[in-house]
PDB file of C-alpha atoms in Angstrom:
ATOM      1  CA  GLN A 243      -1.309   0.337  18.418  1.00 76.00           C
ATOM      2  CA  VAL A 244       0.591   0.195  15.136  1.00 88.00           C
ATOM      3  CA  GLN A 245       2.461   3.164  13.699  1.00 93.00           C
ATOM      4  CA  LEU A 246       3.089   3.353   9.961  1.00 96.00           C
ATOM      5  CA  VAL A 247       5.474   5.624   8.071  1.00 97.00           C
ATOM      6  CA  GLU A 248       5.579   5.735   4.273  1.00 98.00           C
ATOM      7  CA  SER A 249       8.525   6.834   2.148  1.00 98.00           C
ATOM      8  CA  GLY A 250       9.811   6.602  -1.398  1.00 98.00           C
ATOM      9  CA  GLY A 251       7.408   8.882  -3.205  1.00 98.00           C
ATOM     10  CA  GLY A 252       8.547  11.463  -5.704  1.00 98.00           C
ATOM     11  CA  SER A 253       8.206  12.839  -9.201  1.00 98.00           C
ATOM     12  CA  VAL A 254       8.822  10.596 -12.191  1.00 98.00           C
ATOM     13  CA  GLN A 255       8.024  10.530 -15.880  1.00 98.00           C
ATOM     14  CA  ALA A 256       5.452   8.198 -17.322  1.00 98.00           C
ATOM     15  CA  GLY A 257       6.950   4.792 -17.950  1.00 97.00           C
ATOM     16  CA  GLY A 258       9.279   5.112 -15.012  1.00 98.00           C
ATOM     17  CA  SER A 259       9.232   3.304 -11.703  1.00 98.00           C
ATOM     18  CA  LEU A 260       9.136   3.929  -7.984  1.00 98.00           C
ATOM     19  CA  ARG A 261       9.428   1.772  -4.901  1.00 98.00           C
ATOM     20  CA  LEU A 262       7.401   2.840  -1.906  1.00 98.00           C
ATOM     21  CA  SER A 263       8.236   1.646   1.581  1.00 98.00           C
ATOM     22  CA  CYS A 264       6.109   1.373   4.700  1.00 97.00           C
ATOM     23  CA  ALA A 265       7.822   1.001   8.053  1.00 96.00           C
ATOM     24  CA  ARG A 266       5.713  -0.270  10.922  1.00 93.00           C
ATOM     25  CA  SER A 267       6.286  -0.164  14.649  1.00 90.00           C
ATOM     26  CA  GLY A 268       4.293  -0.970  17.743  1.00 83.00           C
ATOM     27  CA  SER A 269       2.349  -4.095  18.622  1.00 73.00           C
ATOM     28  CA  PHE A 270       1.599  -6.338  15.666  1.00 67.00           C
ATOM     29  CA  PHE A 271       0.215  -9.816  15.131  1.00 63.00           C
ATOM     30  CA  SER A 272       2.396 -12.170  13.109  1.00 56.00           C
ATOM     31  CA  SER A 273      -0.410 -12.883  10.697  1.00 58.00           C
ATOM     32  CA  SER A 274      -1.832  -9.609   9.576  1.00 87.00           C
ATOM     33  CA  CYS A 275      -3.006  -7.848   6.476  1.00 93.00           C
ATOM     34  CA  MET A 276      -1.194  -4.753   5.314  1.00 95.00           C
ATOM     35  CA  ALA A 277      -2.169  -2.683   2.312  1.00 97.00           C
ATOM     36  CA  TRP A 278      -1.451   0.257   0.091  1.00 98.00           C
ATOM     37  CA  PHE A 279      -4.088   2.786  -0.865  1.00 98.00           C
ATOM     38  CA  ARG A 280      -3.969   5.927  -2.933  1.00 98.00           C
ATOM     39  CA  GLN A 281      -6.012   9.060  -3.164  1.00 98.00           C
ATOM     40  CA  ALA A 282      -5.939  11.624  -5.931  1.00 97.00           C
ATOM     41  CA  PRO A 283      -7.396  15.113  -5.426  1.00 93.00           C
ATOM     42  CA  GLY A 284     -11.175  15.050  -5.570  1.00 95.00           C
ATOM     43  CA  LYS A 285     -11.335  11.242  -5.642  1.00 96.00           C
ATOM     44  CA  GLU A 286     -12.075   8.542  -3.095  1.00 96.00           C
ATOM     45  CA  ARG A 287      -9.279   6.589  -1.445  1.00 97.00           C
ATOM     46  CA  GLU A 288      -8.639   3.546  -3.642  1.00 97.00           C
ATOM     47  CA  GLY A 289      -7.217   0.172  -2.650  1.00 98.00           C
ATOM     48  CA  VAL A 290      -4.040  -0.640  -4.581  1.00 98.00           C
ATOM     49  CA  ALA A 291      -2.668  -3.843  -3.084  1.00 98.00           C
ATOM     50  CA  ALA A 292      -2.622  -5.903   0.088  1.00 98.00           C
ATOM     51  CA  ILE A 293      -0.470  -8.657   1.551  1.00 96.00           C
ATOM     52  CA  LEU A 294      -0.749 -11.175   4.374  1.00 94.00           C
ATOM     53  CA  THR A 295       2.440 -10.754   6.373  1.00 91.00           C
ATOM     54  CA  SER A 296       2.455 -14.391   7.506  1.00 89.00           C
ATOM     55  CA  ASP A 297       2.638 -16.169   4.144  1.00 91.00           C
ATOM     56  CA  GLY A 298       2.961 -13.381   1.597  1.00 93.00           C
ATOM     57  CA  ILE A 299      -0.355 -13.959  -0.159  1.00 96.00           C
ATOM     58  CA  THR A 300      -1.137 -10.855  -2.200  1.00 97.00           C
ATOM     59  CA  TYR A 301      -4.227  -9.112  -3.489  1.00 97.00           C
ATOM     60  CA  TYR A 302      -4.433  -6.331  -6.050  1.00 98.00           C
ATOM     61  CA  GLY A 303      -6.888  -3.692  -7.101  1.00 97.00           C
ATOM     62  CA  ASP A 304      -7.701  -3.428 -10.787  1.00 95.00           C
ATOM     63  CA  SER A 305      -5.464  -0.393 -11.262  1.00 93.00           C
ATOM     64  CA  ALA A 306      -2.412  -2.255  -9.973  1.00 94.00           C
ATOM     65  CA  LYS A 307      -2.734  -5.648 -11.624  1.00 94.00           C
ATOM     66  CA  GLY A 308       0.175  -6.423 -13.907  1.00 94.00           C
ATOM     67  CA  ARG A 309       2.115  -3.265 -13.028  1.00 97.00           C
ATOM     68  CA  PHE A 310       2.545  -3.085  -9.258  1.00 98.00           C
ATOM     69  CA  THR A 311       4.021  -5.603  -6.837  1.00 98.00           C
ATOM     70  CA  ILE A 312       3.501  -5.621  -3.083  1.00 98.00           C
ATOM     71  CA  SER A 313       6.008  -7.426  -0.876  1.00 97.00           C
ATOM     72  CA  ARG A 314       7.064  -7.583   2.744  1.00 95.00           C
ATOM     73  CA  ASP A 315      10.151  -8.109   4.875  1.00 94.00           C
ATOM     74  CA  ASN A 316       8.964  -9.249   8.287  1.00 91.00           C
ATOM     75  CA  ALA A 317      12.432  -9.102   9.831  1.00 91.00           C
ATOM     76  CA  LYS A 318      12.660  -5.420   8.947  1.00 93.00           C
ATOM     77  CA  LYS A 319       8.958  -4.788   9.627  1.00 92.00           C
ATOM     78  CA  MET A 320       8.592  -3.312   6.154  1.00 94.00           C
ATOM     79  CA  VAL A 321       6.074  -3.520   3.352  1.00 96.00           C
ATOM     80  CA  TYR A 322       6.950  -2.353  -0.148  1.00 98.00           C
ATOM     81  CA  LEU A 323       5.125  -1.363  -3.308  1.00 98.00           C
ATOM     82  CA  GLU A 324       7.033  -1.598  -6.579  1.00 98.00           C
ATOM     83  CA  MET A 325       5.344   0.396  -9.315  1.00 98.00           C
ATOM     84  CA  LYS A 326       6.262   0.016 -12.974  1.00 97.00           C
ATOM     85  CA  PRO A 327       5.454   1.248 -15.528  1.00 97.00           C
ATOM     86  CA  LEU A 328       3.917   4.323 -13.997  1.00 98.00           C
ATOM     87  CA  LYS A 329       1.168   6.259 -15.731  1.00 97.00           C
ATOM     88  CA  VAL A 330       0.040   9.857 -15.308  1.00 97.00           C
ATOM     89  CA  GLU A 331      -3.160   8.559 -13.706  1.00 97.00           C
ATOM     90  CA  ASP A 332      -1.098   6.958 -10.928  1.00 98.00           C
ATOM     91  CA  THR A 333      -0.486  10.438  -9.518  1.00 98.00           C
ATOM     92  CA  ALA A 334      -1.835  10.434  -5.963  1.00 98.00           C
ATOM     93  CA  MET A 335      -0.980  10.372  -2.299  1.00 98.00           C
ATOM     94  CA  TYR A 336      -0.148   6.794  -1.349  1.00 98.00           C
ATOM     95  CA  PHE A 337      -1.009   5.467   2.107  1.00 98.00           C
ATOM     96  CA  CYS A 338      -0.030   2.383   4.045  1.00 97.00           C
ATOM     97  CA  ALA A 339      -2.670   0.682   6.181  1.00 96.00           C
ATOM     98  CA  ALA A 340      -2.740  -2.105   8.759  1.00 94.00           C
ATOM     99  CA  GLU A 341      -4.956  -3.876  11.276  1.00 89.00           C
ATOM    100  CA  ARG A 342      -8.226  -5.277  10.036  1.00 89.00           C
ATOM    101  CA  PRO A 343     -10.404  -8.233  11.095  1.00 86.00           C
ATOM    102  CA  PRO A 344      -8.635 -11.588  10.600  1.00 85.00           C
ATOM    103  CA  GLY A 345      -9.445 -13.496   7.443  1.00 89.00           C
ATOM    104  CA  THR A 346     -10.653 -10.472   5.496  1.00 93.00           C
ATOM    105  CA  CYS A 347      -7.531  -9.379   3.616  1.00 95.00           C
ATOM    106  CA  SER A 348      -9.071 -10.271   0.259  1.00 95.00           C
ATOM    107  CA  SER A 349     -11.662  -7.556   0.917  1.00 95.00           C
ATOM    108  CA  PHE A 350      -9.026  -4.913   1.617  1.00 96.00           C
ATOM    109  CA  GLU A 351     -10.569  -2.462  -0.811  1.00 96.00           C
ATOM    110  CA  ASP A 352     -13.338  -1.760   1.714  1.00 95.00           C
ATOM    111  CA  ARG A 353     -10.806   0.432   3.582  1.00 94.00           C
ATOM    112  CA  ASN A 354     -11.656  -1.187   6.936  1.00 93.00           C
ATOM    113  CA  PHE A 355      -8.227  -0.701   8.537  1.00 94.00           C
ATOM    114  CA  ARG A 356      -7.551   0.681  11.992  1.00 92.00           C
ATOM    115  CA  SER A 357      -4.091   2.145  11.384  1.00 93.00           C
ATOM    116  CA  TRP A 358      -3.016   4.475   8.604  1.00 96.00           C
ATOM    117  CA  GLY A 359       0.180   6.277   7.723  1.00 97.00           C
ATOM    118  CA  ARG A 360       0.323   9.918   6.665  1.00 98.00           C
ATOM    119  CA  GLY A 361       1.138   9.147   3.070  1.00 98.00           C
ATOM    120  CA  THR A 362       3.806   9.780   0.470  1.00 98.00           C
ATOM    121  CA  GLN A 363       3.159  11.744  -2.716  1.00 98.00           C
ATOM    122  CA  VAL A 364       3.673  10.199  -6.138  1.00 98.00           C
ATOM    123  CA  THR A 365       3.570  12.496  -9.149  1.00 98.00           C
ATOM    124  CA  VAL A 366       3.841  11.114 -12.668  1.00 98.00           C
ATOM    125  CA  SER A 367       4.294  13.511 -15.571  1.00 98.00           C
ATOM    126  CA  SER A 368       3.856  12.901 -19.287  1.00 95.00           C
TER     127      SER A 368
END
């Protein structure tokens, strides 16, 4: 069982930046897919980005391409999401996710993950 704890959310003006962190604990395979999702009020949970922890290969949802960067530090058991420049429409609760069938990280947007964190709120104002 993997436990995930997100941090780093907050309130920022449009054009600003934030760095979200996801700390994982518990049993974990060395080659695994971890991802960030977000959910705004009244909307479905949306895949933002994913990364293979073994070799760092990354995948991005359309909303994140060119603005967000996902990275990992395996020694610290952390996954990060750098977001810049932020837009008002990026306002949402951001969730970290882990554990999905091997070889399917590129399809991360299907939300098929076994472990989820509780989220960290990001609010972007104009």
